[in-house]
Amino acid sequence: MRFSINIPNFGDFADPRNVATVAAAAEQAGWDGLFVWDHVLHRQHQGRPFGDPWMLLTAAALATSRIRLGTLLTPVPRYRPQQLARQVATLDHLSGGRVIFAAGLGGPLEDEYRSFGDAAEPRILAERLDEGLGLLGRFWSGEPVNHHGRHYEVRDVTLVPATVQRPGPPVWIGGFWPRRAPMRRAARWDGAVPLFETARHGHVPDVMEVRELVGYVRKQRPAVAGRLFEFVLGGATPPHPAKAKDVIGPLHDAGATWWDERQVQTGPDLDRLPPVLRRIEAGPPVI
């Protein structure tokens, strides 16, 4: 099982230097990944400074050599696919092939989309997500792309360089369980990052719900040999690694392959550097 630290892209973490500090500390303490949020606007946190997640991850890449880096998660329908493909490929080269790409609709939908005059209907956003994901994979290949779809059009475009990772970075898909559609989408890619209606950020999901989700996704998976699939769960664990085992051990037995530590995401320390550093320095759980 692998372990990551999760931070927002606002408050103290709007500053790339602070994100670099977090990334370096996480690598030194033995964590396996660092993931940042991808918000342009979140009215619940309005008034705080926000940073661009790809610039923040660039700082993290320059400060590290081992840990995996990415967003949790990027709202693909909010981007132009060609712009996003360039950003991810550039980061993949800078980091030496350490990017993980997590995608979804994002939210809050009213804040992230309608505030800027964009469509916010989930059905339309889901169409753009699926079409955009397909284009990203093709752009990352470095091969010519021609596409005429419902939402995007590409005429004889080749984006180089291709990503370091081939055929591209691992793609994880987020969504709320027990909604089935996002997990069917995840089954077509490389990982599922579920949130649970009964366990919001910082709360540990119920083991029985995790078993149900894992079983459902496995049934939906196409028979593709050699594709590693990840089940990424998250929440807050006790800072003592051995005590955290009691929390995460049953989830690992249920099928979880990554634990994303969201230690301070439910309180006033959400966007402050010192408590995050203290949790990082305590080290990842021991399973």
PDB file of N, CA, C and O in Angstrom, residues 50-125:
ATOM      1  N   PHE A  50      -5.454  31.881  -3.738  1.00  0.00           N
ATOM      2  CA  PHE A  50      -5.441  30.602  -4.451  1.00  0.00           C
ATOM      3  C   PHE A  50      -4.223  30.554  -5.361  1.00  0.00           C
ATOM      4  O   PHE A  50      -3.814  31.574  -5.925  1.00  0.00           O
ATOM      5  N   GLY A  51      -3.648  29.361  -5.537  1.00  0.00           N
ATOM      6  CA  GLY A  51      -2.535  29.161  -6.450  1.00  0.00           C
ATOM      7  C   GLY A  51      -2.911  28.209  -7.568  1.00  0.00           C
ATOM      8  O   GLY A  51      -3.791  27.356  -7.400  1.00  0.00           O
ATOM      9  N   ASP A  52      -2.267  28.360  -8.719  1.00  0.00           N
ATOM     10  CA  ASP A  52      -2.495  27.433  -9.825  1.00  0.00           C
ATOM     11  C   ASP A  52      -1.867  26.088  -9.486  1.00  0.00           C
ATOM     12  O   ASP A  52      -0.676  26.018  -9.159  1.00  0.00           O
ATOM     13  N   PRO A  53      -2.626  24.994  -9.552  1.00  0.00           N
ATOM     14  CA  PRO A  53      -2.090  23.696  -9.103  1.00  0.00           C
ATOM     15  C   PRO A  53      -0.885  23.228  -9.907  1.00  0.00           C
ATOM     16  O   PRO A  53       0.012  22.580  -9.354  1.00  0.00           O
ATOM     17  N   TRP A  54      -0.817  23.538 -11.195  1.00  0.00           N
ATOM     18  CA  TRP A  54       0.297  23.060 -12.010  1.00  0.00           C
ATOM     19  C   TRP A  54       1.571  23.824 -11.702  1.00  0.00           C
ATOM     20  O   TRP A  54       2.668  23.252 -11.751  1.00  0.00           O
ATOM     21  N   MET A  55       1.449  25.098 -11.333  1.00  0.00           N
ATOM     22  CA  MET A  55       2.619  25.839 -10.872  1.00  0.00           C
ATOM     23  C   MET A  55       3.080  25.323  -9.509  1.00  0.00           C
ATOM     24  O   MET A  55       4.285  25.194  -9.242  1.00  0.00           O
ATOM     25  N   LEU A  56       2.112  24.997  -8.636  1.00  0.00           N
ATOM     26  CA  LEU A  56       2.462  24.448  -7.326  1.00  0.00           C
ATOM     27  C   LEU A  56       3.175  23.106  -7.469  1.00  0.00           C
ATOM     28  O   LEU A  56       4.168  22.838  -6.778  1.00  0.00           O
ATOM     29  N   LEU A  57       2.680  22.264  -8.367  1.00  0.00           N
ATOM     30  CA  LEU A  57       3.305  20.959  -8.571  1.00  0.00           C
ATOM     31  C   LEU A  57       4.666  21.074  -9.250  1.00  0.00           C
ATOM     32  O   LEU A  57       5.534  20.227  -9.048  1.00  0.00           O
ATOM     33  N   THR A  58       4.848  22.121 -10.045  1.00  0.00           N
ATOM     34  CA  THR A  58       6.170  22.368 -10.618  1.00  0.00           C
ATOM     35  C   THR A  58       7.187  22.614  -9.507  1.00  0.00           C
ATOM     36  O   THR A  58       8.301  22.065  -9.521  1.00  0.00           O
ATOM     37  N   ALA A  59       6.802  23.432  -8.529  1.00  0.00           N
ATOM     38  CA  ALA A  59       7.690  23.677  -7.393  1.00  0.00           C
ATOM     39  C   ALA A  59       7.965  22.386  -6.632  1.00  0.00           C
ATOM     40  O   ALA A  59       9.101  22.129  -6.205  1.00  0.00           O
ATOM     41  N   ALA A  60       6.932  21.558  -6.468  1.00  0.00           N
ATOM     42  CA  ALA A  60       7.104  20.284  -5.775  1.00  0.00           C
ATOM     43  C   ALA A  60       8.050  19.361  -6.538  1.00  0.00           C
ATOM     44  O   ALA A  60       8.885  18.667  -5.940  1.00  0.00           O
ATOM     45  N   ALA A  61       7.932  19.343  -7.863  1.00  0.00           N
ATOM     46  CA  ALA A  61       8.794  18.479  -8.677  1.00  0.00           C
ATOM     47  C   ALA A  61      10.249  18.897  -8.562  1.00  0.00           C
ATOM     48  O   ALA A  61      11.153  18.046  -8.497  1.00  0.00           O
ATOM     49  N   LEU A  62      10.497  20.198  -8.532  1.00  0.00           N
ATOM     50  CA  LEU A  62      11.870  20.691  -8.442  1.00  0.00           C
ATOM     51  C   LEU A  62      12.490  20.416  -7.077  1.00  0.00           C
ATOM     52  O   LEU A  62      13.715  20.386  -6.949  1.00  0.00           O
ATOM     53  N   ALA A  63      11.652  20.196  -6.069  1.00  0.00           N
ATOM     54  CA  ALA A  63      12.146  19.971  -4.709  1.00  0.00           C
ATOM     55  C   ALA A  63      12.280  18.503  -4.349  1.00  0.00           C
ATOM     56  O   ALA A  63      12.710  18.169  -3.240  1.00  0.00           O
ATOM     57  N   THR A  64      11.915  17.596  -5.273  1.00  0.00           N
ATOM     58  CA  THR A  64      11.882  16.167  -4.972  1.00  0.00           C
ATOM     59  C   THR A  64      12.473  15.356  -6.118  1.00  0.00           C
ATOM     60  O   THR A  64      12.709  15.871  -7.208  1.00  0.00           O
ATOM     61  N   SER A  65      12.670  14.066  -5.858  1.00  0.00           N
ATOM     62  CA  SER A  65      13.177  13.179  -6.911  1.00  0.00           C
ATOM     63  C   SER A  65      12.458  11.835  -6.950  1.00  0.00           C
ATOM     64  O   SER A  65      12.691  11.043  -7.864  1.00  0.00           O
ATOM     65  N   ARG A  66      11.597  11.556  -5.967  1.00  0.00           N
ATOM     66  CA  ARG A  66      11.017  10.213  -5.862  1.00  0.00           C
ATOM     67  C   ARG A  66       9.503  10.194  -5.823  1.00  0.00           C
ATOM     68  O   ARG A  66       8.876   9.373  -6.505  1.00  0.00           O
ATOM     69  N   ILE A  67       8.870  11.054  -5.024  1.00  0.00           N
ATOM     70  CA  ILE A  67       7.439  10.920  -4.773  1.00  0.00           C
ATOM     71  C   ILE A  67       6.618  11.226  -6.020  1.00  0.00           C
ATOM     72  O   ILE A  67       7.014  12.015  -6.870  1.00  0.00           O
ATOM     73  N   ARG A  68       5.445  10.580  -6.099  1.00  0.00           N
ATOM     74  CA  ARG A  68       4.513  10.850  -7.184  1.00  0.00           C
ATOM     75  C   ARG A  68       3.778  12.158  -6.909  1.00  0.00           C
ATOM     76  O   ARG A  68       3.552  12.527  -5.744  1.00  0.00           O
ATOM     77  N   LEU A  69       3.375  12.844  -7.986  1.00  0.00           N
ATOM     78  CA  LEU A  69       2.779  14.171  -7.884  1.00  0.00           C
ATOM     79  C   LEU A  69       1.540  14.257  -8.757  1.00  0.00           C
ATOM     80  O   LEU A  69       1.503  13.700  -9.855  1.00  0.00           O
ATOM     81  N   GLY A  70       0.536  14.989  -8.274  1.00  0.00           N
ATOM     82  CA  GLY A  70      -0.647  15.181  -9.100  1.00  0.00           C
ATOM     83  C   GLY A  70      -1.697  16.000  -8.379  1.00  0.00           C
ATOM     84  O   GLY A  70      -1.476  16.522  -7.279  1.00  0.00           O
ATOM     85  N   THR A  71      -2.839  16.120  -9.036  1.00  0.00           N
ATOM     86  CA  THR A  71      -3.975  16.804  -8.435  1.00  0.00           C
ATOM     87  C   THR A  71      -5.000  15.771  -7.990  1.00  0.00           C
ATOM     88  O   THR A  71      -5.091  14.684  -8.551  1.00  0.00           O
ATOM     89  N   LEU A  72      -5.758  16.122  -6.984  1.00  0.00           N
ATOM     90  CA  LEU A  72      -6.935  15.336  -6.588  1.00  0.00           C
ATOM     91  C   LEU A  72      -8.065  16.327  -6.354  1.00  0.00           C
ATOM     92  O   LEU A  72      -8.217  16.842  -5.265  1.00  0.00           O
ATOM     93  N   LEU A  73      -8.843  16.582  -7.382  1.00  0.00           N
ATOM     94  CA  LEU A  73      -8.635  16.125  -8.745  1.00  0.00           C
ATOM     95  C   LEU A  73      -8.843  17.287  -9.692  1.00  0.00           C
ATOM     96  O   LEU A  73      -9.312  18.342  -9.307  1.00  0.00           O
ATOM     97  N   THR A  74      -8.499  17.077 -10.978  1.00  0.00           N
ATOM     98  CA  THR A  74      -8.643  18.127 -11.972  1.00  0.00           C
ATOM     99  C   THR A  74      -9.996  18.025 -12.670  1.00  0.00           C
ATOM    100  O   THR A  74     -10.338  16.963 -13.209  1.00  0.00           O
ATOM    101  N   PRO A  75     -10.771  19.118 -12.687  1.00  0.00           N
ATOM    102  CA  PRO A  75     -12.038  19.125 -13.416  1.00  0.00           C
ATOM    103  C   PRO A  75     -11.783  19.325 -14.910  1.00  0.00           C
ATOM    104  O   PRO A  75     -11.703  20.449 -15.403  1.00  0.00           O
ATOM    105  N   VAL A  76     -11.633  18.235 -15.619  1.00  0.00           N
ATOM    106  CA  VAL A  76     -11.279  18.279 -17.045  1.00  0.00           C
ATOM    107  C   VAL A  76     -12.222  19.159 -17.862  1.00  0.00           C
ATOM    108  O   VAL A  76     -11.766  19.907 -18.742  1.00  0.00           O
ATOM    109  N   PRO A  77     -13.553  19.164 -17.616  1.00  0.00           N
ATOM    110  CA  PRO A  77     -14.430  20.007 -18.439  1.00  0.00           C
ATOM    111  C   PRO A  77     -14.173  21.508 -18.291  1.00  0.00           C
ATOM    112  O   PRO A  77     -14.636  22.283 -19.129  1.00  0.00           O
ATOM    113  N   ARG A  78     -13.456  21.904 -17.255  1.00  0.00           N
ATOM    114  CA  ARG A  78     -13.161  23.326 -17.062  1.00  0.00           C
ATOM    115  C   ARG A  78     -11.981  23.790 -17.919  1.00  0.00           C
ATOM    116  O   ARG A  78     -11.738  24.986 -18.062  1.00  0.00           O
ATOM    117  N   TYR A  79     -11.222  22.854 -18.480  1.00  0.00           N
ATOM    118  CA  TYR A  79     -10.023  23.159 -19.255  1.00  0.00           C
ATOM    119  C   TYR A  79     -10.268  22.938 -20.746  1.00  0.00           C
ATOM    120  O   TYR A  79     -11.152  22.185 -21.145  1.00  0.00           O
ATOM    121  N   ARG A  80      -9.411  23.544 -21.555  1.00  0.00           N
ATOM    122  CA  ARG A  80      -9.276  23.134 -22.947  1.00  0.00           C
ATOM    123  C   ARG A  80      -8.310  21.945 -22.968  1.00  0.00           C
ATOM    124  O   ARG A  80      -7.219  22.026 -22.395  1.00  0.00           O
ATOM    125  N   PRO A  81      -8.679  20.847 -23.603  1.00  0.00           N
ATOM    126  CA  PRO A  81      -7.842  19.647 -23.532  1.00  0.00           C
ATOM    127  C   PRO A  81      -6.407  19.867 -23.991  1.00  0.00           C
ATOM    128  O   PRO A  81      -5.474  19.300 -23.409  1.00  0.00           O
ATOM    129  N   GLN A  82      -6.201  20.678 -25.029  1.00  0.00           N
ATOM    130  CA  GLN A  82      -4.846  20.887 -25.524  1.00  0.00           C
ATOM    131  C   GLN A  82      -3.981  21.620 -24.505  1.00  0.00           C
ATOM    132  O   GLN A  82      -2.797  21.308 -24.336  1.00  0.00           O
ATOM    133  N   GLN A  83      -4.565  22.572 -23.799  1.00  0.00           N
ATOM    134  CA  GLN A  83      -3.823  23.291 -22.763  1.00  0.00           C
ATOM    135  C   GLN A  83      -3.463  22.350 -21.619  1.00  0.00           C
ATOM    136  O   GLN A  83      -2.323  22.321 -21.140  1.00  0.00           O
ATOM    137  N   LEU A  84      -4.426  21.555 -21.195  1.00  0.00           N
ATOM    138  CA  LEU A  84      -4.197  20.624 -20.093  1.00  0.00           C
ATOM    139  C   LEU A  84      -3.169  19.570 -20.477  1.00  0.00           C
ATOM    140  O   LEU A  84      -2.306  19.204 -19.664  1.00  0.00           O
ATOM    141  N   ALA A  85      -3.242  19.089 -21.703  1.00  0.00           N
ATOM    142  CA  ALA A  85      -2.268  18.086 -22.157  1.00  0.00           C
ATOM    143  C   ALA A  85      -0.857  18.636 -22.084  1.00  0.00           C
ATOM    144  O   ALA A  85       0.076  17.932 -21.657  1.00  0.00           O
ATOM    145  N   ARG A  86      -0.664  19.886 -22.508  1.00  0.00           N
ATOM    146  CA  ARG A  86       0.656  20.514 -22.441  1.00  0.00           C
ATOM    147  C   ARG A  86       1.144  20.628 -21.002  1.00  0.00           C
ATOM    148  O   ARG A  86       2.314  20.336 -20.692  1.00  0.00           O
ATOM    149  N   GLN A  87       0.282  21.060 -20.098  1.00  0.00           N
ATOM    150  CA  GLN A  87       0.685  21.240 -18.701  1.00  0.00           C
ATOM    151  C   GLN A  87       1.116  19.918 -18.076  1.00  0.00           C
ATOM    152  O   GLN A  87       2.146  19.839 -17.404  1.00  0.00           O
ATOM    153  N   VAL A  88       0.321  18.882 -18.297  1.00  0.00           N
ATOM    154  CA  VAL A  88       0.625  17.584 -17.697  1.00  0.00           C
ATOM    155  C   VAL A  88       1.897  16.996 -18.302  1.00  0.00           C
ATOM    156  O   VAL A  88       2.755  16.460 -17.583  1.00  0.00           O
ATOM    157  N   ALA A  89       2.047  17.095 -19.626  1.00  0.00           N
ATOM    158  CA  ALA A  89       3.242  16.545 -20.267  1.00  0.00           C
ATOM    159  C   ALA A  89       4.501  17.274 -19.807  1.00  0.00           C
ATOM    160  O   ALA A  89       5.551  16.655 -19.584  1.00  0.00           O
ATOM    161  N   THR A  90       4.405  18.597 -19.656  1.00  0.00           N
ATOM    162  CA  THR A  90       5.558  19.367 -19.191  1.00  0.00           C
ATOM    163  C   THR A  90       5.958  18.947 -17.784  1.00  0.00           C
ATOM    164  O   THR A  90       7.144  18.749 -17.485  1.00  0.00           O
ATOM    165  N   LEU A  91       4.970  18.783 -16.912  1.00  0.00           N
ATOM    166  CA  LEU A  91       5.260  18.355 -15.544  1.00  0.00           C
ATOM    167  C   LEU A  91       5.810  16.930 -15.524  1.00  0.00           C
ATOM    168  O   LEU A  91       6.701  16.610 -14.721  1.00  0.00           O
ATOM    169  N   ASP A  92       5.313  16.077 -16.395  1.00  0.00           N
ATOM    170  CA  ASP A  92       5.809  14.706 -16.440  1.00  0.00           C
ATOM    171  C   ASP A  92       7.285  14.678 -16.839  1.00  0.00           C
ATOM    172  O   ASP A  92       8.074  13.899 -16.295  1.00  0.00           O
ATOM    173  N   HIS A  93       7.674  15.542 -17.763  1.00  0.00           N
ATOM    174  CA  HIS A  93       9.087  15.628 -18.145  1.00  0.00           C
ATOM    175  C   HIS A  93       9.923  16.215 -17.011  1.00  0.00           C
ATOM    176  O   HIS A  93      11.003  15.697 -16.692  1.00  0.00           O
ATOM    177  N   LEU A  94       9.446  17.279 -16.414  1.00  0.00           N
ATOM    178  CA  LEU A  94      10.198  17.920 -15.337  1.00  0.00           C
ATOM    179  C   LEU A  94      10.433  16.962 -14.174  1.00  0.00           C
ATOM    180  O   LEU A  94      11.511  16.947 -13.571  1.00  0.00           O
ATOM    181  N   SER A  95       9.440  16.143 -13.863  1.00  0.00           N
ATOM    182  CA  SER A  95       9.523  15.240 -12.709  1.00  0.00           C
ATOM    183  C   SER A  95      10.158  13.902 -13.046  1.00  0.00           C
ATOM    184  O   SER A  95      10.320  13.060 -12.151  1.00  0.00           O
ATOM    185  N   GLY A  96      10.497  13.676 -14.303  1.00  0.00           N
ATOM    186  CA  GLY A  96      11.055  12.376 -14.675  1.00  0.00           C
ATOM    187  C   GLY A  96      10.021  11.278 -14.686  1.00  0.00           C
ATOM    188  O   GLY A  96      10.324  10.117 -14.357  1.00  0.00           O
ATOM    189  N   GLY A  97       8.774  11.609 -15.063  1.00  0.00           N
ATOM    190  CA  GLY A  97       7.736  10.590 -15.171  1.00  0.00           C
ATOM    191  C   GLY A  97       7.071  10.233 -13.861  1.00  0.00           C
ATOM    192  O   GLY A  97       6.763   9.066 -13.625  1.00  0.00           O
ATOM    193  N   ARG A  98       6.799  11.238 -13.023  1.00  0.00           N
ATOM    194  CA  ARG A  98       6.211  10.964 -11.705  1.00  0.00           C
ATOM    195  C   ARG A  98       4.772  11.462 -11.565  1.00  0.00           C
ATOM    196  O   ARG A  98       4.214  11.444 -10.461  1.00  0.00           O
ATOM    197  N   VAL A  99       4.144  11.886 -12.652  1.00  0.00           N
ATOM    198  CA  VAL A  99       2.809  12.461 -12.576  1.00  0.00           C
ATOM    199  C   VAL A  99       1.740  11.374 -12.526  1.00  0.00           C
ATOM    200  O   VAL A  99       1.810  10.379 -13.240  1.00  0.00           O
ATOM    201  N   ILE A 100       0.755  11.593 -11.664  1.00  0.00           N
ATOM    202  CA  ILE A 100      -0.497  10.841 -11.679  1.00  0.00           C
ATOM    203  C   ILE A 100      -1.597  11.854 -11.990  1.00  0.00           C
ATOM    204  O   ILE A 100      -1.648  12.921 -11.382  1.00  0.00           O
ATOM    205  N   PHE A 101      -2.452  11.523 -12.942  1.00  0.00           N
ATOM    206  CA  PHE A 101      -3.494  12.453 -13.361  1.00  0.00           C
ATOM    207  C   PHE A 101      -4.843  11.967 -12.851  1.00  0.00           C
ATOM    208  O   PHE A 101      -5.334  10.918 -13.275  1.00  0.00           O
ATOM    209  N   ALA A 102      -5.417  12.705 -11.910  1.00  0.00           N
ATOM    210  CA  ALA A 102      -6.736  12.375 -11.367  1.00  0.00           C
ATOM    211  C   ALA A 102      -7.752  13.362 -11.916  1.00  0.00           C
ATOM    212  O   ALA A 102      -7.517  14.568 -11.926  1.00  0.00           O
ATOM    213  N   ALA A 103      -8.891  12.852 -12.367  1.00  0.00           N
ATOM    214  CA  ALA A 103      -9.857  13.672 -13.097  1.00  0.00           C
ATOM    215  C   ALA A 103     -11.274  13.419 -12.606  1.00  0.00           C
ATOM    216  O   ALA A 103     -11.588  12.379 -12.036  1.00  0.00           O
ATOM    217  N   GLY A 104     -12.120  14.408 -12.856  1.00  0.00           N
ATOM    218  CA  GLY A 104     -13.532  14.297 -12.529  1.00  0.00           C
ATOM    219  C   GLY A 104     -14.264  15.539 -12.994  1.00  0.00           C
ATOM    220  O   GLY A 104     -13.721  16.350 -13.757  1.00  0.00           O
ATOM    221  N   LEU A 105     -15.490  15.707 -12.520  1.00  0.00           N
ATOM    222  CA  LEU A 105     -16.253  16.907 -12.848  1.00  0.00           C
ATOM    223  C   LEU A 105     -15.798  18.098 -12.022  1.00  0.00           C
ATOM    224  O   LEU A 105     -15.913  19.243 -12.452  1.00  0.00           O
ATOM    225  N   GLY A 106     -15.273  17.836 -10.825  1.00  0.00           N
ATOM    226  CA  GLY A 106     -14.896  18.927  -9.933  1.00  0.00           C
ATOM    227  C   GLY A 106     -16.116  19.494  -9.226  1.00  0.00           C
ATOM    228  O   GLY A 106     -17.213  18.957  -9.269  1.00  0.00           O
ATOM    229  N   GLY A 107     -15.909  20.606  -8.580  1.00  0.00           N
ATOM    230  CA  GLY A 107     -17.002  21.242  -7.862  1.00  0.00           C
ATOM    231  C   GLY A 107     -16.468  22.204  -6.815  1.00  0.00           C
ATOM    232  O   GLY A 107     -15.251  22.266  -6.584  1.00  0.00           O
ATOM    233  N   PRO A 108     -17.358  22.976  -6.210  1.00  0.00           N
ATOM    234  CA  PRO A 108     -18.792  23.044  -6.475  1.00  0.00           C
ATOM    235  C   PRO A 108     -19.079  23.522  -7.908  1.00  0.00           C
ATOM    236  O   PRO A 108     -18.431  24.454  -8.391  1.00  0.00           O
ATOM    237  N   LEU A 109     -20.043  22.888  -8.560  1.00  0.00           N
ATOM    238  CA  LEU A 109     -20.289  23.181  -9.972  1.00  0.00           C
ATOM    239  C   LEU A 109     -20.706  24.629 -10.185  1.00  0.00           C
ATOM    240  O   LEU A 109     -20.292  25.263 -11.163  1.00  0.00           O
ATOM    241  N   GLU A 110     -21.530  25.169  -9.293  1.00  0.00           N
ATOM    242  CA  GLU A 110     -21.945  26.564  -9.444  1.00  0.00           C
ATOM    243  C   GLU A 110     -20.745  27.499  -9.374  1.00  0.00           C
ATOM    244  O   GLU A 110     -20.642  28.459 -10.139  1.00  0.00           O
ATOM    245  N   ASP A 111     -19.819  27.215  -8.463  1.00  0.00           N
ATOM    246  CA  ASP A 111     -18.651  28.079  -8.290  1.00  0.00           C
ATOM    247  C   ASP A 111     -17.695  27.961  -9.464  1.00  0.00           C
ATOM    248  O   ASP A 111     -17.255  28.964 -10.033  1.00  0.00           O
ATOM    249  N   GLU A 112     -17.351  26.732  -9.815  1.00  0.00           N
ATOM    250  CA  GLU A 112     -16.280  26.492 -10.783  1.00  0.00           C
ATOM    251  C   GLU A 112     -16.712  26.710 -12.231  1.00  0.00           C
ATOM    252  O   GLU A 112     -15.879  26.974 -13.097  1.00  0.00           O
ATOM    253  N   TYR A 113     -18.004  26.585 -12.506  1.00  0.00           N
ATOM    254  CA  TYR A 113     -18.467  26.678 -13.886  1.00  0.00           C
ATOM    255  C   TYR A 113     -19.399  27.869 -14.094  1.00  0.00           C
ATOM    256  O   TYR A 113     -19.098  28.790 -14.857  1.00  0.00           O
ATOM    257  N   ARG A 114     -20.551  27.863 -13.430  1.00  0.00           N
ATOM    258  CA  ARG A 114     -21.561  28.883 -13.723  1.00  0.00           C
ATOM    259  C   ARG A 114     -21.100  30.288 -13.365  1.00  0.00           C
ATOM    260  O   ARG A 114     -21.521  31.266 -13.995  1.00  0.00           O
ATOM    261  N   SER A 115     -20.205  30.407 -12.374  1.00  0.00           N
ATOM    262  CA  SER A 115     -19.682  31.731 -12.018  1.00  0.00           C
ATOM    263  C   SER A 115     -18.961  32.399 -13.185  1.00  0.00           C
ATOM    264  O   SER A 115     -18.830  33.626 -13.223  1.00  0.00           O
ATOM    265  N   PHE A 116     -18.494  31.584 -14.138  1.00  0.00           N
ATOM    266  CA  PHE A 116     -17.746  32.100 -15.277  1.00  0.00           C
ATOM    267  C   PHE A 116     -18.531  31.960 -16.586  1.00  0.00           C
ATOM    268  O   PHE A 116     -17.957  32.006 -17.673  1.00  0.00           O
ATOM    269  N   GLY A 117     -19.856  31.772 -16.468  1.00  0.00           N
ATOM    270  CA  GLY A 117     -20.704  31.706 -17.646  1.00  0.00           C
ATOM    271  C   GLY A 117     -20.656  30.390 -18.373  1.00  0.00           C
ATOM    272  O   GLY A 117     -21.110  30.307 -19.526  1.00  0.00           O
ATOM    273  N   ASP A 118     -20.137  29.345 -17.729  1.00  0.00           N
ATOM    274  CA  ASP A 118     -20.030  28.038 -18.377  1.00  0.00           C
ATOM    275  C   ASP A 118     -21.217  27.167 -17.974  1.00  0.00           C
ATOM    276  O   ASP A 118     -21.870  27.403 -16.952  1.00  0.00           O
ATOM    277  N   ALA A 119     -21.469  26.148 -18.783  1.00  0.00           N
ATOM    278  CA  ALA A 119     -22.516  25.190 -18.457  1.00  0.00           C
ATOM    279  C   ALA A 119     -22.164  24.457 -17.170  1.00  0.00           C
ATOM    280  O   ALA A 119     -21.002  24.131 -16.927  1.00  0.00           O
ATOM    281  N   ALA A 120     -23.165  24.172 -16.348  1.00  0.00           N
ATOM    282  CA  ALA A 120     -22.927  23.453 -15.096  1.00  0.00           C
ATOM    283  C   ALA A 120     -23.827  22.241 -14.960  1.00  0.00           C
ATOM    284  O   ALA A 120     -23.905  21.657 -13.881  1.00  0.00           O
ATOM    285  N   GLU A 121     -24.484  21.825 -16.054  1.00  0.00           N
ATOM    286  CA  GLU A 121     -25.344  20.645 -16.002  1.00  0.00           C
ATOM    287  C   GLU A 121     -24.465  19.395 -15.951  1.00  0.00           C
ATOM    288  O   GLU A 121     -23.609  19.196 -16.835  1.00  0.00           O
ATOM    289  N   PRO A 122     -24.622  18.546 -14.953  1.00  0.00           N
ATOM    290  CA  PRO A 122     -23.750  17.366 -14.824  1.00  0.00           C
ATOM    291  C   PRO A 122     -23.693  16.499 -16.069  1.00  0.00           C
ATOM    292  O   PRO A 122     -22.630  15.953 -16.394  1.00  0.00           O
ATOM    293  N   ARG A 123     -24.805  16.342 -16.794  1.00  0.00           N
ATOM    294  CA  ARG A 123     -24.796  15.493 -17.985  1.00  0.00           C
ATOM    295  C   ARG A 123     -23.841  16.055 -19.038  1.00  0.00           C
ATOM    296  O   ARG A 123     -23.057  15.312 -19.646  1.00  0.00           O
ATOM    297  N   ILE A 124     -23.904  17.364 -19.258  1.00  0.00           N
ATOM    298  CA  ILE A 124     -23.024  17.983 -20.252  1.00  0.00           C
ATOM    299  C   ILE A 124     -21.570  17.910 -19.793  1.00  0.00           C
ATOM    300  O   ILE A 124     -20.662  17.602 -20.575  1.00  0.00           O
ATOM    301  N   LEU A 125     -21.338  18.170 -18.518  1.00  0.00           N
ATOM    302  CA  LEU A 125     -19.966  18.097 -18.008  1.00  0.00           C
ATOM    303  C   LEU A 125     -19.415  16.680 -18.106  1.00  0.00           C
ATOM    304  O   LEU A 125     -18.231  16.489 -18.407  1.00  0.00           O
TER     305      LEU A 125
END
